[in-house]
Coordinates of C-alpha atoms in Angstrom, one line a residue:
Chain A
M1 CA 125.7 48.2 86.6
A2 CA 124.2 51.6 85.8
L3 CA 121.4 52.9 87.9
Q4 CA 118.3 53.4 86.0
L5 CA 117.1 56.9 86.8
D6 CA 114.5 57.6 84.1
A7 CA 110.9 56.6 84.4
H8 CA 111.0 53.7 81.9
P9 CA 110.1 50.4 83.6
P10 CA 112.9 47.8 83.5
A11 CA 112.5 45.3 80.6
T12 CA 111.8 42.4 83.0
P13 CA 110.0 43.5 86.1
A14 CA 111.9 43.0 89.3
P15 CA 110.2 40.5 91.6
R16 CA 108.4 42.2 94.4
K17 CA 109.4 41.2 97.9
T18 CA 106.6 42.6 100.0
R19 CA 103.5 42.0 97.8
P20 CA 102.3 39.6 95.2
P21 CA 102.6 41.1 91.7
R22 CA 98.9 41.2 91.1
S23 CA 98.1 43.6 93.9
G24 CA 101.1 45.6 92.9
R25 CA 99.7 46.2 89.5
L26 CA 96.3 47.0 91.0
S27 CA 97.8 49.5 93.4
R28 CA 99.7 51.1 90.6
I29 CA 96.5 51.5 88.6
D30 CA 94.9 52.8 91.7
A31 CA 97.6 55.4 92.3
K32 CA 97.6 56.5 88.6
Y33 CA 93.9 56.8 87.9
S34 CA 92.0 57.2 91.1
P35 CA 92.8 60.9 91.4
Y36 CA 90.8 61.4 88.2
L37 CA 88.0 59.6 89.8
Y38 CA 88.1 61.9 92.8
I39 CA 88.0 65.1 90.8
A40 CA 85.5 63.7 88.2
P41 CA 82.3 64.7 90.1
F42 CA 83.2 68.3 90.0
F43 CA 83.9 68.2 86.3
V44 CA 80.8 66.2 85.4
I45 CA 78.5 68.4 87.5
F46 CA 80.2 71.6 86.2
A47 CA 80.1 70.4 82.6
I48 CA 76.3 69.7 82.8
F49 CA 75.2 72.5 85.0
G50 CA 77.9 75.2 84.6
A51 CA 79.9 75.0 81.3
W52 CA 77.1 73.8 79.0
P53 CA 74.6 76.5 80.2
L54 CA 77.3 79.1 79.8
A55 CA 77.8 78.3 76.1
Y56 CA 74.1 77.6 75.6
T57 CA 73.1 81.0 77.0
F58 CA 75.1 82.5 74.2
W59 CA 73.4 80.3 71.6
V60 CA 70.0 81.1 73.0
S61 CA 70.7 84.8 72.9
L62 CA 71.1 84.6 69.1
H63 CA 67.6 83.3 68.7
D64 CA 64.0 84.5 68.8
W65 CA 63.3 82.0 71.6
D66 CA 59.9 82.0 73.1
L67 CA 58.7 79.6 75.7
L68 CA 55.6 78.9 73.8
G69 CA 57.1 79.0 70.3
T70 CA 57.8 75.5 69.1
D71 CA 61.0 76.1 67.1
P72 CA 63.3 79.1 67.8
T73 CA 64.4 81.0 64.8
F74 CA 68.0 82.1 64.5
I75 CA 68.2 85.9 64.4
G76 CA 71.9 86.6 64.9
A77 CA 72.8 89.6 66.9
D78 CA 69.3 91.1 66.7
N79 CA 68.6 90.7 70.4
Y80 CA 71.8 92.6 71.2
T81 CA 71.2 95.5 68.8
Q82 CA 67.7 95.7 70.2
L83 CA 69.0 95.8 73.7
L84 CA 71.4 98.6 72.9
V85 CA 68.5 100.9 72.1
D86 CA 66.2 99.5 74.8
S87 CA 65.7 102.4 77.3
D88 CA 64.4 100.0 80.0
F89 CA 67.6 98.1 79.7
W90 CA 69.8 101.1 80.1
H91 CA 67.6 102.3 82.9
S92 CA 68.4 99.0 84.8
V93 CA 72.1 99.4 84.0
V94 CA 72.1 102.8 85.6
N95 CA 70.1 101.5 88.6
T96 CA 72.5 98.6 89.0
L97 CA 75.6 100.8 88.8
G98 CA 74.1 103.5 91.1
I99 CA 73.1 101.0 93.8
F100 CA 76.5 99.3 93.4
V101 CA 78.5 102.6 93.9
I102 CA 76.5 103.9 96.8
S103 CA 76.6 100.6 98.6
T104 CA 80.1 99.4 98.0
V105 CA 82.1 102.6 98.8
P106 CA 80.7 103.2 102.3
Q107 CA 80.6 99.5 102.9
L108 CA 84.3 99.0 102.4
L109 CA 85.3 102.2 104.2
L110 CA 83.1 101.3 107.2
A111 CA 84.6 97.8 107.1
L112 CA 88.1 99.1 107.2
W113 CA 87.2 101.3 110.1
L114 CA 85.5 98.5 111.9
A115 CA 88.4 96.1 111.3
N116 CA 90.7 98.7 112.8
L117 CA 88.5 98.8 115.9
L118 CA 88.5 95.0 116.1
N119 CA 92.2 94.9 115.8
R120 CA 92.8 96.2 119.3
H121 CA 93.1 94.3 122.6
L122 CA 89.5 93.8 123.3
R123 CA 87.5 92.1 126.0
F124 CA 84.9 89.6 124.6
R125 CA 86.8 89.5 121.3
T126 CA 84.8 86.7 119.8
G127 CA 81.5 88.3 120.9
W128 CA 82.2 91.5 119.0
R129 CA 83.2 89.5 115.9
M130 CA 80.1 87.5 116.0
A131 CA 78.0 90.6 116.5
V132 CA 79.2 92.3 113.4
L133 CA 78.9 89.1 111.4
V134 CA 75.3 88.3 112.4
P135 CA 73.7 90.3 109.6
N136 CA 75.6 88.1 107.1
V137 CA 74.1 84.9 108.3
T138 CA 70.5 85.9 108.2
S139 CA 68.1 85.1 105.4
T140 CA 68.5 87.6 102.6
A141 CA 64.8 87.3 101.6
A142 CA 63.7 87.8 105.2
V143 CA 65.9 90.9 105.6
A144 CA 64.7 92.4 102.4
I145 CA 61.1 92.1 103.6
V146 CA 62.0 93.6 107.0
F147 CA 63.8 96.5 105.4
G148 CA 61.0 97.0 103.0
V149 CA 58.8 97.6 106.1
L150 CA 61.4 99.8 107.9
F151 CA 61.5 102.0 104.8
G152 CA 57.8 102.1 104.4
R153 CA 56.3 105.5 103.6
E154 CA 53.4 105.8 106.1
F155 CA 54.4 103.7 109.0
G156 CA 58.1 102.9 108.3
M157 CA 60.4 103.4 111.2
V158 CA 62.9 105.4 109.2
N159 CA 60.4 108.0 108.1
W160 CA 59.1 108.2 111.7
M161 CA 62.6 108.9 112.9
L162 CA 63.1 111.5 110.2
D163 CA 59.9 113.1 111.5
L164 CA 61.2 113.2 115.0
V165 CA 64.1 115.3 113.9
G166 CA 61.7 117.5 111.9
L167 CA 62.4 116.2 108.4
D168 CA 59.8 115.4 105.7
P169 CA 59.0 111.8 105.0
I170 CA 60.8 110.3 102.0
G171 CA 59.2 108.0 99.5
W172 CA 61.7 105.2 99.8
K173 CA 60.0 103.1 97.3
S174 CA 58.6 105.6 94.8
D175 CA 61.7 107.9 94.5
R176 CA 64.4 106.5 92.3
F177 CA 67.4 107.7 94.2
A178 CA 65.8 107.1 97.6
S179 CA 65.1 103.5 96.7
W180 CA 68.8 103.1 95.7
V181 CA 69.8 104.4 99.2
A182 CA 67.4 102.0 101.0
I183 CA 68.6 99.0 99.0
S184 CA 72.2 100.0 99.6
A185 CA 71.5 100.3 103.3
M186 CA 70.4 96.6 103.2
V187 CA 73.4 95.5 101.3
D188 CA 75.7 97.5 103.6
W189 CA 74.0 96.1 106.7
R190 CA 74.6 92.6 105.4
W191 CA 78.1 92.8 104.1
T192 CA 80.1 95.4 106.2
G193 CA 80.8 92.9 109.0
Y194 CA 81.9 90.2 106.6
N195 CA 84.4 92.5 104.9
A196 CA 85.6 93.8 108.2
L197 CA 86.6 90.3 109.3
I198 CA 88.5 89.8 106.0
F199 CA 90.3 93.1 106.6
L200 CA 90.9 92.1 110.2
A201 CA 92.6 88.9 109.2
A202 CA 94.9 90.7 106.9
M203 CA 95.6 93.4 109.5
Q204 CA 96.7 90.8 112.0
A205 CA 99.4 89.7 109.5
I206 CA 101.0 93.1 109.5
P207 CA 104.1 93.1 111.7
R208 CA 103.5 95.3 114.7
D209 CA 107.0 96.7 114.8
L210 CA 106.1 98.7 111.7
Y211 CA 103.6 100.6 113.9
E212 CA 106.2 101.1 116.7
A213 CA 108.6 102.5 114.1
A214 CA 105.9 104.8 112.7
A215 CA 105.0 105.9 116.2
I216 CA 108.6 106.7 117.0
D217 CA 108.7 108.8 113.8
G218 CA 105.8 110.8 115.2
A219 CA 102.9 109.4 113.2
N220 CA 99.6 109.5 115.1
R221 CA 97.0 106.8 114.8
A222 CA 95.2 108.2 111.8
R223 CA 98.5 108.6 109.9
Q224 CA 99.6 105.1 110.8
F225 CA 96.3 103.8 109.5
W226 CA 96.7 105.6 106.1
A227 CA 100.4 105.2 105.8
V228 CA 101.0 101.7 107.1
T229 CA 97.7 99.7 107.3
V230 CA 96.0 100.7 104.1
P231 CA 99.0 100.3 101.8
L232 CA 99.8 96.9 103.2
L233 CA 96.2 95.8 102.9
K234 CA 96.1 96.6 99.2
P235 CA 95.9 93.0 98.0
T236 CA 93.1 92.3 100.4
I237 CA 91.3 95.5 99.5
I238 CA 91.5 94.5 95.8
F239 CA 90.1 91.1 96.8
C240 CA 87.2 92.7 98.6
V241 CA 86.5 95.2 95.9
I242 CA 86.3 92.5 93.3
I243 CA 84.1 90.3 95.4
S244 CA 81.8 93.2 96.1
T245 CA 81.7 94.1 92.5
I246 CA 80.7 90.7 91.4
G247 CA 78.1 90.5 94.2
G248 CA 76.8 94.1 93.8
L249 CA 76.3 94.0 90.1
Q250 CA 74.3 90.7 90.4
L251 CA 72.0 92.1 93.1
F252 CA 68.6 90.5 92.9
T253 CA 67.0 89.2 96.1
E254 CA 67.2 92.5 98.0
P255 CA 65.6 94.8 95.3
R256 CA 63.1 92.1 94.3
L257 CA 61.7 91.6 97.8
F258 CA 62.0 95.3 98.7
H259 CA 59.0 95.7 96.5
S260 CA 55.9 93.6 96.7
G261 CA 52.8 93.2 94.6
T262 CA 52.3 93.4 90.8
N263 CA 55.3 95.6 89.9
A264 CA 57.8 93.7 92.1
I265 CA 59.9 92.3 89.3
R266 CA 60.1 95.8 87.8
G267 CA 61.4 97.3 91.0
G268 CA 58.4 99.6 91.5
P269 CA 55.9 101.1 89.0
M270 CA 58.4 103.3 87.3
R271 CA 61.3 100.7 87.5
E272 CA 62.8 102.8 90.3
S273 CA 65.2 100.1 91.4
Q274 CA 65.1 97.4 88.8
T275 CA 68.5 95.9 88.6
L276 CA 69.9 94.1 85.5
T277 CA 69.2 90.7 86.9
M278 CA 65.6 91.7 87.6
Y279 CA 65.4 92.9 84.0
M280 CA 66.7 89.6 82.8
F281 CA 64.1 87.8 84.9
E282 CA 61.3 90.0 83.7
N283 CA 62.2 89.2 80.1
A284 CA 63.2 85.6 80.4
F285 CA 60.4 84.5 82.7
A286 CA 57.1 85.9 83.7
P287 CA 55.6 88.0 82.1
Y288 CA 57.4 87.8 78.8
Y289 CA 59.1 84.4 78.5
N290 CA 61.5 85.6 75.9
F291 CA 64.5 83.4 76.5
G292 CA 66.5 84.9 73.7
Y293 CA 66.3 88.4 74.9
G294 CA 66.8 87.4 78.5
S295 CA 70.0 85.5 77.6
A296 CA 71.3 88.6 75.8
V297 CA 70.8 90.6 79.0
A298 CA 72.7 87.9 80.9
W299 CA 75.7 88.1 78.6
L300 CA 75.7 91.9 78.7
L301 CA 75.6 91.7 82.5
F302 CA 78.6 89.4 82.4
A303 CA 80.4 91.9 80.2
L304 CA 79.5 94.7 82.6
I305 CA 80.9 92.8 85.6
A306 CA 84.1 92.2 83.7
I307 CA 84.5 95.8 82.7
V308 CA 83.7 97.2 86.2
A309 CA 86.1 94.7 87.8
A310 CA 88.9 95.7 85.5
I311 CA 88.3 99.4 86.1
N312 CA 88.3 98.8 89.8
V313 CA 91.6 97.1 89.7
L314 CA 93.1 99.8 87.6
I315 CA 91.9 102.6 89.9
I316 CA 93.2 100.8 93.0
R317 CA 96.6 100.1 91.4
R318 CA 96.9 103.7 90.5
L319 CA 95.8 105.0 93.9
G320 CA 98.1 102.9 95.8
A321 CA 101.1 103.3 93.5
G322 CA 102.7 106.3 95.3
A323 CA 101.7 105.4 98.8
R324 CA 103.2 101.9 98.9
P325 CA 106.2 101.7 101.2
K326 CA 109.1 99.4 100.4
I327 CA 108.5 97.2 103.5
G328 CA 106.1 95.1 101.5
G329 CA 109.1 93.0 100.4
R330 CA 109.9 92.1 103.9
K331 CA 107.0 89.7 104.3
G332 CA 108.6 87.5 101.7
G333 CA 105.4 85.6 100.8
P334 CA 103.6 85.8 97.5
Q335 CA 101.5 89.0 97.3
Chain B
M1 CA 102.0 95.3 124.7
S2 CA 102.3 98.9 123.7
R3 CA 99.4 101.3 124.3
L4 CA 98.9 101.5 120.6
W5 CA 96.8 98.4 120.8
R6 CA 94.8 99.3 123.9
A7 CA 91.1 99.7 123.3
S8 CA 89.8 103.1 124.6
P9 CA 86.3 103.6 125.9
L10 CA 85.6 105.3 122.6
T11 CA 86.5 102.0 120.8
Y12 CA 83.9 100.2 123.0
C13 CA 81.3 102.8 122.3
A14 CA 81.8 102.5 118.6
L15 CA 81.6 98.7 118.8
I16 CA 78.5 98.9 120.9
A17 CA 76.9 101.2 118.2
A18 CA 78.0 98.7 115.5
T19 CA 76.5 95.8 117.5
V20 CA 73.2 97.6 118.0
M21 CA 73.0 98.4 114.2
S22 CA 73.7 94.8 113.4
L23 CA 71.2 93.3 115.8
F24 CA 68.3 95.8 115.7
P25 CA 66.6 94.7 112.5
I26 CA 66.7 91.1 113.7
Y27 CA 65.4 92.0 117.1
W28 CA 62.7 94.1 115.6
M29 CA 61.7 91.2 113.3
F30 CA 61.1 89.1 116.4
V31 CA 59.2 92.0 118.2
V32 CA 56.7 92.3 115.3
A33 CA 56.5 88.5 114.9
S34 CA 55.3 88.3 118.5
R35 CA 52.6 91.0 118.3
S36 CA 49.2 91.4 116.8
S37 CA 49.0 92.8 113.3
D38 CA 48.1 96.4 114.3
A39 CA 51.6 96.7 115.7
M40 CA 52.7 97.9 112.3
G41 CA 50.4 100.9 112.4
Q42 CA 51.5 102.2 115.8
L43 CA 53.7 105.2 116.2
P44 CA 56.0 105.2 118.0
P45 CA 56.6 101.6 117.0
P46 CA 56.5 99.0 119.8
M47 CA 60.0 97.9 120.9
T48 CA 59.2 95.0 123.2
P49 CA 57.9 91.5 122.4
G50 CA 54.2 90.9 122.8
G51 CA 52.3 87.7 123.5
N52 CA 51.0 86.9 120.1
L53 CA 53.7 84.6 118.7
G54 CA 51.7 81.4 119.1
A55 CA 48.7 82.8 117.3
N56 CA 50.8 84.2 114.5
I57 CA 52.6 80.9 114.0
A58 CA 49.2 79.1 113.9
R59 CA 47.9 81.6 111.3
L60 CA 51.1 81.3 109.3
F61 CA 50.9 77.6 109.0
D62 CA 47.2 77.7 108.1
N63 CA 47.9 80.2 105.4
T64 CA 47.0 78.4 102.1
D65 CA 48.9 80.9 99.9
A66 CA 52.3 80.3 101.5
Y67 CA 52.7 76.6 102.0
F68 CA 55.1 77.5 104.7
L69 CA 55.4 74.0 106.3
T70 CA 56.2 72.5 102.9
G71 CA 58.7 75.3 102.3
L72 CA 60.4 74.5 105.6
I73 CA 60.6 70.8 104.9
N74 CA 61.8 71.3 101.3
S75 CA 64.5 73.7 102.4
A76 CA 65.7 71.2 105.1
I77 CA 65.8 68.5 102.4
V78 CA 67.7 70.6 99.9
A79 CA 70.1 72.2 102.3
T80 CA 71.0 68.8 104.0
T81 CA 71.5 66.9 100.7
V82 CA 73.6 69.7 99.2
T83 CA 75.7 70.0 102.3
V84 CA 76.5 66.3 102.6
S85 CA 77.3 66.1 98.9
V86 CA 79.4 69.2 98.8
V87 CA 81.5 68.2 101.8
F88 CA 82.1 64.7 100.4
F89 CA 82.9 65.5 96.8
C90 CA 84.9 68.7 97.7
S91 CA 87.1 66.9 100.3
L92 CA 87.7 64.1 97.8
A93 CA 88.8 66.4 95.1
G94 CA 90.7 68.7 97.5
F95 CA 92.6 65.7 98.7
A96 CA 93.4 64.6 95.2
F97 CA 94.7 68.1 94.2
A98 CA 96.7 68.6 97.4
K99 CA 98.3 65.2 97.9
L100 CA 98.1 63.1 94.7
R101 CA 100.3 63.4 91.6
F102 CA 98.6 63.2 88.3
R103 CA 98.9 64.6 84.8
G104 CA 97.1 67.9 84.2
R105 CA 96.7 68.6 87.9
N106 CA 97.5 72.3 87.8
A107 CA 95.6 73.0 84.7
M108 CA 92.5 71.4 86.1
L109 CA 92.8 73.3 89.4
M110 CA 93.0 76.6 87.4
V111 CA 89.8 75.6 85.6
I112 CA 88.1 75.0 89.0
I113 CA 89.2 78.4 90.3
A114 CA 88.1 80.1 87.1
T115 CA 84.6 78.6 87.5
M116 CA 84.2 80.5 90.8
M117 CA 84.0 83.7 88.8
V118 CA 81.1 82.8 86.6
P119 CA 77.9 84.6 87.8
T120 CA 74.9 82.3 88.4
Q121 CA 72.7 84.6 86.3
L122 CA 74.5 83.5 83.1
G123 CA 73.3 79.9 83.5
V124 CA 69.7 80.5 84.7
I125 CA 67.9 80.4 81.4
P126 CA 69.7 77.3 79.9
L127 CA 69.4 75.5 83.2
Y128 CA 65.7 76.2 83.2
I129 CA 65.4 74.8 79.7
L130 CA 67.5 71.8 80.7
M131 CA 65.3 71.1 83.7
T132 CA 62.2 71.4 81.6
K133 CA 63.7 68.8 79.2
L134 CA 64.6 66.5 82.1
N135 CA 61.1 67.0 83.5
L136 CA 62.5 68.3 86.8
N137 CA 60.8 71.7 86.8
D138 CA 59.0 72.5 90.0
R139 CA 60.7 69.6 91.7
L140 CA 63.5 69.6 94.3
P141 CA 66.2 67.8 92.3
A142 CA 66.2 70.8 90.0
V143 CA 67.4 72.9 92.9
I144 CA 69.8 70.2 94.3
L145 CA 71.6 68.9 91.2
P146 CA 73.5 72.0 90.1
A147 CA 74.8 72.6 93.7
L148 CA 76.2 69.1 94.4
V149 CA 79.8 70.2 94.3
T150 CA 81.3 73.7 94.2
G151 CA 84.6 75.2 92.9
F152 CA 84.9 77.2 96.1
G153 CA 84.6 74.0 98.2
V154 CA 87.2 72.2 96.2
F155 CA 89.6 75.1 96.4
M156 CA 89.1 75.5 100.1
M157 CA 89.6 71.8 100.9
R158 CA 92.7 71.7 98.8
Q159 CA 94.2 74.6 100.7
Y160 CA 93.5 73.0 104.0
A161 CA 94.5 69.5 103.0
G162 CA 97.8 70.9 101.7
Q163 CA 98.9 71.7 105.3
A164 CA 96.7 69.6 107.5
V165 CA 97.3 66.1 105.9
S166 CA 100.7 64.7 106.6
T167 CA 102.4 63.4 103.5
E168 CA 104.5 61.0 105.6
L169 CA 101.3 59.4 107.0
I170 CA 100.0 58.9 103.5
E171 CA 103.2 57.3 102.4
A172 CA 103.3 55.1 105.4
A173 CA 99.7 54.0 104.7
R174 CA 100.7 53.2 101.1
V175 CA 103.6 51.1 102.2
D176 CA 101.2 49.2 104.4
G177 CA 99.2 48.4 101.3
C178 CA 96.4 50.9 101.6
G179 CA 94.6 52.0 98.4
T180 CA 93.9 55.7 97.9
A181 CA 90.3 55.1 98.8
R182 CA 91.3 53.8 102.2
I183 CA 93.9 56.5 102.6
Y184 CA 91.1 59.1 102.0
W185 CA 88.8 57.5 104.5
N186 CA 91.3 56.6 107.3
V187 CA 93.9 59.3 107.0
V188 CA 92.5 62.3 105.1
V189 CA 89.0 62.5 106.4
P190 CA 90.0 62.7 110.1
A191 CA 92.6 65.4 109.3
L192 CA 90.1 67.4 107.2
R193 CA 87.4 67.4 109.8
P194 CA 87.7 71.0 111.0
A195 CA 87.7 72.4 107.4
A196 CA 84.9 70.1 106.4
A197 CA 82.8 71.4 109.3
V198 CA 83.3 75.0 108.2
L199 CA 82.6 74.2 104.6
G200 CA 79.5 72.3 105.6
L201 CA 78.2 75.2 107.7
L202 CA 78.8 77.7 105.0
T203 CA 77.2 75.5 102.4
F204 CA 74.1 74.8 104.6
M205 CA 73.6 78.5 105.2
T206 CA 74.1 79.5 101.5
T207 CA 71.8 76.8 100.3
W208 CA 69.1 77.5 102.9
N209 CA 69.3 81.2 102.0
D210 CA 69.3 80.8 98.2
F211 CA 66.6 82.6 96.4
L212 CA 67.4 83.3 92.8
W213 CA 67.6 79.8 91.3
P214 CA 64.7 78.3 93.3
Y215 CA 62.7 81.4 92.3
A216 CA 63.4 80.6 88.6
V217 CA 62.8 76.9 88.7
L218 CA 60.2 76.3 91.3
N219 CA 57.1 77.9 89.9
D220 CA 54.5 75.7 91.5
P221 CA 53.3 77.7 94.5
E222 CA 52.4 74.4 96.3
N223 CA 56.0 73.2 96.3
P224 CA 58.3 76.1 97.4
T225 CA 61.4 76.4 99.5
V226 CA 61.0 78.5 102.6
Q227 CA 62.4 81.6 100.9
L228 CA 59.8 81.3 98.2
S229 CA 57.2 81.0 100.8
L230 CA 58.3 84.3 102.2
R231 CA 58.0 85.9 98.8
A232 CA 54.5 84.6 98.5
L233 CA 53.7 86.0 101.9
S234 CA 55.1 89.4 101.3
D235 CA 53.6 89.7 97.8
G236 CA 50.2 88.9 99.2
Y237 CA 47.7 91.7 99.5
Y238 CA 46.9 91.3 103.1
Q239 CA 48.3 93.8 105.6
D240 CA 49.0 91.0 108.1
M241 CA 52.6 92.0 108.6
S242 CA 53.0 90.2 111.9
Q243 CA 52.3 87.0 110.1
V244 CA 54.8 87.9 107.5
F245 CA 57.4 88.7 110.1
T246 CA 56.7 85.5 111.9
G247 CA 57.6 83.8 108.6
T248 CA 60.8 85.8 108.2
A249 CA 61.7 85.0 111.8
I250 CA 61.2 81.3 111.5
A251 CA 63.1 81.3 108.2
T252 CA 66.0 83.0 109.8
L253 CA 66.0 81.0 113.0
P254 CA 67.9 77.9 111.7
L255 CA 70.7 80.2 110.4
L256 CA 70.9 82.1 113.7
L257 CA 71.0 78.8 115.6
V258 CA 73.8 77.4 113.5
F259 CA 75.6 80.7 114.0
V260 CA 75.2 80.7 117.7
L261 CA 76.5 77.1 118.0
F262 CA 79.3 77.3 115.5
G263 CA 80.0 81.1 115.2
R264 CA 83.7 80.6 116.2
Q265 CA 84.4 78.1 113.4
I266 CA 82.5 80.2 110.9
I267 CA 84.5 83.3 111.7
G268 CA 87.7 81.3 111.7
G269 CA 86.8 79.9 108.3
I270 CA 86.1 83.4 106.8
M271 CA 89.3 84.8 108.2
E272 CA 91.4 81.8 107.2
G273 CA 90.0 82.0 103.6
A274 CA 91.0 85.7 103.4
V275 CA 94.6 85.2 104.4
K276 CA 95.1 82.5 101.8
A277 CA 93.2 84.1 99.0

């Protein structure tokens, strides 16, 4: 008699020895369909509150869609063409990119350096790690308000310290570039420790004999860092850059709460630090309630994130191409 | 170990500097929160706590613009509900993806991972329209519903379940006649407990901290989350900064408390996630 190896059930089911047939069928139905039941909540919730809005934003963006207007009129790409010549929109794009660059670059460099420090034999290991992560677990809104005061013009502590060393006070909220710096300081304060821990985790996976070998070859610490650590961290660095890109381009809470009063959603009277998300809010909700225009801003924001993320990856690939040693293959795992 | 890994005094100096930078704004927040409102106008700024905390708290809770107590209660409700739901649904789905065989498994997992890359902003306007249609605007379910389960959570639980749940144990339970629901409850849940704790902590903190979506959907000033109360406080025209700082301190306190109690697990969770990403 031939063994039946394929999946077809035998013509007459073999009698079960351990269980009555009814529960056998039930358990087969259970094994076959219950996985779908377990993953269904995600797909149901995502369909309603994630996927549908995604498509619907696009649909809304093709309309003249006012909160008060009863029926929205289809206007095609008008919102987009209007946006492309909207100087306030481009102003917010420049703000967003500017804040993103001056926050992300120092943040990741600092995080690398901090991770390198944490990757030594330290007393109170967990204590140091907790200390650098504390900023990340505070309330963003609260911190934005606190920093707003620290960077105040008259009584802010930062200007007071500048005064101590004989520098003129800076209008952190009224000067465009200065407000970018202040908001970047907030972002860096919050995220440097988080990135440092991610880098630290990756550093601990680097085999230590590589460093011994480099030391024997006469490489000092700095050289070991740039020639061994950084190239081997490349996948993690790419990961952190992309995460920071997505986060940095969506910045909202910090700049929104850095300013207070009537012009808060504009990022100051002259839109000094209005980010794209703030511009979207300004148009979609109070004061304008123009959902169509706001949705178009949202889609262009998405496009911007995709473009910047792609550029980032290209640059990092290019930068690391020459420096990468062959030892990467030794780890064997998927990169 | 070789001297390459020894920490020099310089290392400790740098780490102390980093710690001071990390802690100072939080410390200063508590300093101002415990002083009278003219502390803000003093130069040099005061650096030690004062004795006004009680009075500031009383003023804060009496402030009729901020609805601070309502905000605290609302945030507690939202964060707790979302945390319980996320841990339950994500562990269920993570278990299914890691240990059960079914058609379309990989494709569906890819979809879930892809959803993690969609920015929240893209959905804010249609979600607002949806919530208006469902008559949920200005009400807490509007904040809770979209957050009930997350792609990040499913992915994280799947990664953990893959290595922490023993396949032999599942098969043994099956032979003994357990259905998958019982296997989930009796075999998987105990094994997933550490990861569920980390996911729960991260979810609680993110939800407590969320500003953007509540800001869009909760427009009724009488029914805010605590972060919206802070906004109302800081946008007000009074110069009572010690009251505002009392608010920021109280809003931050639950997060700091969670972190002090579970910091080790949270750090472990962040570092684990990075290695496997």
